[in-house]
Coordinates of C-alpha atoms in Angstrom, one line a residue:
M1 CA -12.9 -31.3 -22.7
T2 CA -16.0 -29.4 -23.2
D3 CA -16.4 -28.7 -19.9
L4 CA -13.1 -27.6 -19.5
L5 CA -13.6 -25.0 -22.5
D6 CA -16.7 -24.0 -20.9
L7 CA -15.0 -23.3 -17.7
A8 CA -12.1 -21.3 -19.5
L9 CA -14.6 -19.4 -21.5
G10 CA -16.6 -18.5 -18.4
N11 CA -13.5 -17.5 -16.6
L12 CA -12.5 -15.1 -19.7
L13 CA -15.9 -13.5 -19.6
S14 CA -15.8 -12.7 -16.0
P15 CA -15.6 -9.1 -14.6
I16 CA -12.4 -9.5 -13.0
I17 CA -10.3 -11.1 -16.1
L18 CA -11.9 -8.7 -18.4
S19 CA -10.8 -5.7 -16.0
F20 CA -7.4 -7.1 -16.1
A21 CA -7.5 -7.4 -20.0
L22 CA -8.5 -3.8 -20.0
G23 CA -5.6 -2.6 -18.2
L24 CA -3.3 -4.9 -20.2
F25 CA -4.6 -3.2 -23.3
A26 CA -4.6 0.4 -22.1
A27 CA -1.1 -0.2 -21.2
L28 CA 0.1 -1.9 -24.5
A29 CA -1.7 0.8 -26.5
R30 CA -0.1 3.5 -24.5
S31 CA -3.3 4.9 -23.2
E32 CA -2.9 7.5 -20.6
L33 CA -5.3 5.6 -18.2
S34 CA -3.8 4.9 -14.6
V35 CA -4.7 4.4 -11.3
P36 CA -2.9 6.8 -8.9
E37 CA -0.4 5.1 -6.7
A38 CA -2.0 5.9 -3.3
I39 CA -5.3 4.4 -4.6
A40 CA -3.8 1.2 -5.7
K41 CA -2.1 0.7 -2.3
G42 CA -5.7 1.1 -0.5
L43 CA -6.9 -1.3 -2.8
S44 CA -4.3 -3.8 -1.9
I45 CA -4.7 -3.0 1.8
Y46 CA -8.5 -3.5 1.5
L47 CA -8.2 -6.8 -0.3
L48 CA -5.5 -8.5 1.9
F49 CA -7.3 -7.2 5.1
S50 CA -10.7 -8.8 3.7
I51 CA -9.2 -12.2 2.9
G52 CA -7.1 -12.5 6.0
F53 CA -10.4 -11.6 8.3
K54 CA -12.7 -13.9 6.6
G55 CA -10.2 -16.8 6.8
G56 CA -9.7 -16.0 10.7
V57 CA -13.4 -16.2 11.1
A58 CA -13.7 -19.6 9.0
V59 CA -10.9 -20.9 11.5
N60 CA -12.9 -19.8 14.3
E61 CA -16.0 -21.7 13.2
A62 CA -14.3 -24.8 12.1
G63 CA -12.0 -25.0 14.9
L64 CA -8.2 -26.1 14.8
D65 CA -7.8 -29.5 13.8
A66 CA -5.3 -32.0 12.1
T67 CA -6.2 -31.2 8.7
L68 CA -5.6 -27.6 9.0
V69 CA -2.1 -28.5 10.8
G70 CA -1.1 -30.7 8.1
A71 CA -2.0 -28.3 5.5
L72 CA -0.1 -25.6 7.0
V73 CA 2.9 -27.8 7.1
A74 CA 2.4 -29.0 3.5
G75 CA 2.3 -25.4 2.4
A76 CA 5.5 -24.5 4.0
V77 CA 7.3 -27.5 2.7
L78 CA 5.7 -26.7 -0.8
S79 CA 7.1 -23.2 -0.6
F80 CA 10.6 -24.2 0.3
A81 CA 10.9 -27.2 -2.3
L82 CA 9.4 -25.4 -5.6
P83 CA 12.2 -23.1 -5.9
F84 CA 14.8 -25.8 -6.4
A85 CA 12.8 -27.1 -9.0
A86 CA 12.3 -23.6 -10.7
F87 CA 16.2 -23.0 -10.3
G88 CA 17.0 -26.4 -11.8
L89 CA 14.7 -25.6 -14.8
L90 CA 15.7 -22.0 -15.3
R91 CA 19.5 -23.1 -15.4
V92 CA 18.7 -25.7 -18.3
M93 CA 16.2 -23.6 -20.2
T94 CA 17.7 -20.1 -19.9
G95 CA 21.1 -18.5 -20.0
L96 CA 20.5 -16.9 -16.5
S97 CA 23.1 -16.7 -14.1
A98 CA 22.7 -18.5 -10.7
L99 CA 21.8 -15.1 -9.2
D100 CA 19.3 -14.1 -11.6
A101 CA 18.0 -17.9 -11.6
A102 CA 17.7 -18.0 -7.7
A103 CA 15.9 -14.8 -7.5
V104 CA 13.2 -16.0 -9.9
A105 CA 13.1 -19.1 -8.2
A106 CA 11.9 -17.4 -5.1
H107 CA 9.0 -15.9 -6.7
Y108 CA 7.8 -19.4 -7.9
G109 CA 7.8 -20.8 -4.7
S110 CA 5.8 -18.0 -2.9
I111 CA 2.4 -17.2 -3.9
S112 CA 0.3 -14.3 -5.6
I113 CA -2.6 -13.6 -3.2
V114 CA -4.5 -12.0 -6.0
T115 CA -4.4 -15.2 -8.0
F116 CA -5.7 -17.1 -5.0
V117 CA -8.4 -14.4 -4.5
A118 CA -9.1 -15.1 -8.4
G119 CA -9.2 -18.7 -7.5
T120 CA -11.8 -18.3 -4.9
A121 CA -14.0 -16.3 -7.3
V122 CA -14.2 -18.8 -9.7
L123 CA -15.1 -21.4 -7.1
T124 CA -17.7 -19.2 -6.1
S125 CA -19.2 -18.8 -9.4
A126 CA -19.0 -22.7 -9.8
G127 CA -20.8 -23.1 -6.3
I128 CA -18.1 -25.2 -4.9
P129 CA -17.1 -24.4 -1.4
S130 CA -13.8 -24.6 0.1
D131 CA -12.1 -24.3 3.6
G132 CA -11.8 -20.7 4.5
W133 CA -8.5 -21.4 6.5
M134 CA -6.8 -21.9 3.1
V135 CA -5.7 -18.1 3.4
A136 CA -3.6 -19.6 6.4
V137 CA -1.8 -21.9 4.2
A138 CA -1.0 -18.7 1.7
A139 CA 0.4 -16.7 4.4
V140 CA 2.9 -19.3 5.6
M141 CA 4.0 -19.9 1.9
E142 CA 5.7 -16.4 1.7
A143 CA 9.3 -16.8 3.8
P144 CA 10.4 -20.3 2.8
A145 CA 10.7 -19.7 -0.5
I146 CA 12.9 -16.8 0.1
L147 CA 14.9 -18.6 2.3
A148 CA 15.3 -21.5 -0.3
A149 CA 16.5 -19.0 -2.8
L150 CA 19.1 -17.6 -0.3
W151 CA 20.3 -21.1 0.1
L152 CA 20.7 -21.6 -3.4
V153 CA 22.6 -18.4 -4.1
A154 CA 25.0 -19.4 -1.0
R155 CA 25.4 -22.7 -2.4
S156 CA 26.7 -21.1 -5.7
G157 CA 29.2 -18.7 -3.9
G158 CA 27.2 -15.6 -4.1
G159 CA 25.2 -15.6 -0.9
E160 CA 24.3 -12.7 1.3
Q161 CA 24.5 -12.2 5.2
M162 CA 21.0 -13.3 7.0
D163 CA 21.3 -10.0 8.6
G164 CA 18.6 -8.3 10.9
E165 CA 17.4 -6.0 8.1
L166 CA 16.6 -9.2 5.7
W167 CA 15.1 -11.1 8.5
R168 CA 12.9 -8.1 9.1
E169 CA 12.0 -7.9 5.5
I170 CA 11.1 -11.4 5.4
L171 CA 9.1 -11.6 8.3
L172 CA 7.5 -8.1 8.6
N173 CA 6.8 -7.3 5.0
G174 CA 3.6 -5.3 5.0
S175 CA 1.5 -7.8 2.9
I176 CA 2.5 -10.5 5.2
V177 CA 1.6 -8.5 8.5
L178 CA -1.5 -7.4 7.2
L179 CA -2.8 -10.7 6.0
V180 CA -1.8 -12.6 9.3
G181 CA -3.0 -9.6 11.5
S182 CA -6.4 -9.7 9.8
F183 CA -6.4 -13.7 10.1
A184 CA -6.0 -13.3 13.7
I185 CA -8.4 -10.7 14.4
G186 CA -11.0 -12.5 12.4
W187 CA -10.0 -15.8 14.4
I188 CA -10.6 -13.9 17.9
T189 CA -13.9 -12.2 16.9
G190 CA -15.3 -14.8 14.8
S191 CA -19.0 -14.5 13.4
E192 CA -19.6 -11.6 15.8
G193 CA -16.9 -9.6 14.1
M194 CA -18.0 -10.8 10.6
E195 CA -21.4 -9.5 11.4
T196 CA -20.3 -6.1 12.3
I197 CA -18.0 -5.2 9.3
A198 CA -19.7 -7.7 6.7
P199 CA -21.1 -4.6 4.8
F200 CA -17.6 -3.4 4.3
I201 CA -15.7 -6.5 3.5
V202 CA -18.3 -8.8 1.8
A203 CA -20.4 -6.8 -0.5
P204 CA -17.7 -4.3 -2.0
F205 CA -15.3 -7.1 -2.6
Q206 CA -15.6 -8.0 -6.0
G207 CA -15.7 -4.5 -7.6
V208 CA -12.4 -3.5 -5.4
L209 CA -11.1 -6.9 -6.9
C210 CA -11.9 -5.6 -10.3
L211 CA -10.2 -2.2 -9.8
F212 CA -7.3 -3.8 -8.4
L213 CA -6.9 -6.1 -11.4
L214 CA -7.5 -3.1 -13.8
D215 CA -4.3 -1.8 -12.2
M216 CA -2.5 -5.1 -12.4
G217 CA -3.3 -5.3 -16.1
L218 CA -1.6 -1.8 -16.4
V219 CA 1.4 -2.8 -14.5
A220 CA 1.9 -6.0 -16.4
G221 CA 1.5 -4.2 -19.7
R222 CA 3.8 -1.6 -19.3
G223 CA 6.3 -4.4 -17.9
L224 CA 5.9 -6.4 -21.2
R225 CA 6.3 -3.2 -23.2
E226 CA 9.4 -2.3 -21.5
A227 CA 11.0 -5.7 -21.3
R228 CA 10.3 -7.4 -24.7
G229 CA 14.2 -7.9 -25.3
I230 CA 14.4 -9.7 -21.9
L231 CA 11.5 -12.3 -22.4
R232 CA 13.6 -14.9 -24.5
P233 CA 11.7 -17.9 -25.8
G234 CA 13.3 -20.0 -22.8
L235 CA 12.2 -17.5 -20.2
L236 CA 8.5 -17.4 -21.7
A237 CA 8.2 -21.0 -21.8
F238 CA 9.4 -21.2 -18.1
G239 CA 6.7 -18.8 -17.3
I240 CA 4.0 -21.2 -18.3
L241 CA 5.6 -24.6 -17.5
M242 CA 6.5 -23.8 -14.2
P243 CA 3.1 -22.9 -12.9
L244 CA 1.7 -26.5 -14.3
I245 CA 4.4 -28.1 -12.3
G246 CA 3.6 -26.1 -9.1
S247 CA -0.2 -26.9 -9.6
I248 CA 0.6 -30.7 -9.8
S249 CA 2.6 -30.2 -6.6
G250 CA -0.6 -28.6 -4.9
A251 CA -2.8 -31.2 -6.2
L252 CA -0.7 -34.0 -4.6
A253 CA -0.6 -32.1 -1.5
G254 CA -4.6 -32.0 -1.7
M255 CA -4.6 -35.4 -2.4
L256 CA -2.7 -36.6 0.7
L257 CA -4.5 -34.3 3.1
G258 CA -7.9 -35.6 1.7
L259 CA -9.0 -32.1 0.9
G260 CA -12.5 -31.5 -1.0
T261 CA -12.7 -30.1 -4.6
G262 CA -12.5 -26.7 -3.6
S263 CA -9.3 -26.7 -1.2
T264 CA -7.6 -28.9 -3.6
M265 CA -8.1 -26.3 -6.5
L266 CA -6.8 -23.6 -4.2
F267 CA -3.6 -25.7 -3.1
M268 CA -3.1 -26.1 -6.9
V269 CA -3.4 -22.1 -7.2
L270 CA -0.9 -21.6 -4.4
G271 CA 1.5 -24.1 -6.1
A272 CA 1.1 -22.6 -9.6
S273 CA 1.1 -18.6 -8.4
A274 CA 4.2 -16.5 -8.4
S275 CA 4.8 -13.5 -6.1
Y276 CA 5.0 -10.2 -7.4
I277 CA 4.5 -8.1 -3.9
A278 CA 6.3 -9.7 -1.1
V279 CA 9.3 -11.6 -2.8
P280 CA 10.5 -8.7 -5.0
A281 CA 10.5 -6.4 -1.9
A282 CA 12.9 -9.0 -0.1
M283 CA 15.0 -9.7 -3.1
R284 CA 15.8 -6.1 -3.4
V285 CA 17.3 -6.5 0.0
A286 CA 18.6 -9.9 -0.4
L287 CA 20.0 -10.1 -3.7
P288 CA 20.2 -6.4 -4.9
E289 CA 22.4 -7.5 -7.7
A290 CA 19.7 -9.6 -9.4
N291 CA 17.8 -8.1 -12.4
P292 CA 14.2 -7.1 -11.2
S293 CA 13.3 -6.7 -14.8
I294 CA 13.5 -10.5 -15.0
Y295 CA 11.7 -11.4 -12.2
L296 CA 9.2 -9.0 -12.0
T297 CA 8.2 -9.5 -15.8
L298 CA 8.0 -13.1 -15.5
S299 CA 5.8 -13.4 -12.4
L300 CA 3.6 -10.3 -13.4
G301 CA 3.7 -10.3 -17.1
V302 CA 3.7 -14.0 -18.1
T303 CA 2.6 -16.3 -15.4
F304 CA 0.0 -14.0 -13.6
P305 CA -2.0 -13.6 -17.0
F306 CA -1.5 -17.1 -17.9
N307 CA -3.0 -18.1 -14.4
L308 CA -5.8 -15.7 -14.6
T309 CA -7.0 -16.9 -18.2
L310 CA -6.0 -20.5 -18.8
G311 CA -4.8 -21.7 -15.6
L312 CA -7.4 -21.4 -13.2
P313 CA -10.0 -23.4 -15.2
I314 CA -7.5 -26.1 -15.9
Y315 CA -6.6 -26.3 -12.1
L316 CA -10.4 -26.4 -11.1
A317 CA -11.3 -29.4 -13.9
V318 CA -8.1 -31.1 -12.5
A319 CA -9.4 -30.8 -9.1
R320 CA -12.7 -31.9 -9.9
W321 CA -11.4 -35.0 -11.6
I322 CA -9.1 -35.8 -8.6
T323 CA -11.7 -35.5 -6.0
G324 CA -14.5 -36.8 -7.7
G325 CA -16.5 -33.2 -7.2

């Protein structure tokens, strides 16, 4: 218990968490502080490219093996299955319609790449290695959750046609294309490519992440301020309970694959996180009648802060216990 408290305290006092807290405070206090949209988008592009490239280099160095293939399959299965658990919980715990429940559920089967990055930062601070190819697992966990949500809506009689525009949004969403594309570049160029651009994607990474989380804090704070009437107790409880359920699923996947402490923890983070970039974009096309105030506020305003502050230390402690690391 003492170790868990030390982990939590160390995480709360890290620059990336304090940057998020600053943005959250500024928004809730109605400060004029803001990050221009173009700069925020640039920060996002930098992080996605850097994450994908590093993952590709790691696969180039380690080689494609059965463990990686198994992890990719496990990630896709997890992404497709978690929305069903989320949908069932939402229907029991809240008064959401089937449409809104399915839209929210899609977010909790997909992943937050920023939470994933924060998880890798926690591992780095703790001196615990992880498999670089886990970023490829993150990439495959975007689309299955969206497909699961559409199946849930279709089953309830309110489905949308899977037309070309929807498939395009699912498969060619900008964040997915950039993550997968930079992963491919890193895989092709390997360590020589990394040596060439390391000053750009390694040294500045933590500082850029702090600025990005400052902006995320501002966005989350504004969402919480504007949606106070929407976040009823059942929804708030779901926003904290669902990531814990997802993390358990990720832990089981890590155990079955025989992963080390770092990669098991990252699998837990992927299972626990909720998308607030790729899935909202797809939901606007697939389920335009769903209320974005609900799914965005839950994923970004409740689950994201929970994972950053308390979730990550919990997941690391559990991963250590499971693997003996």
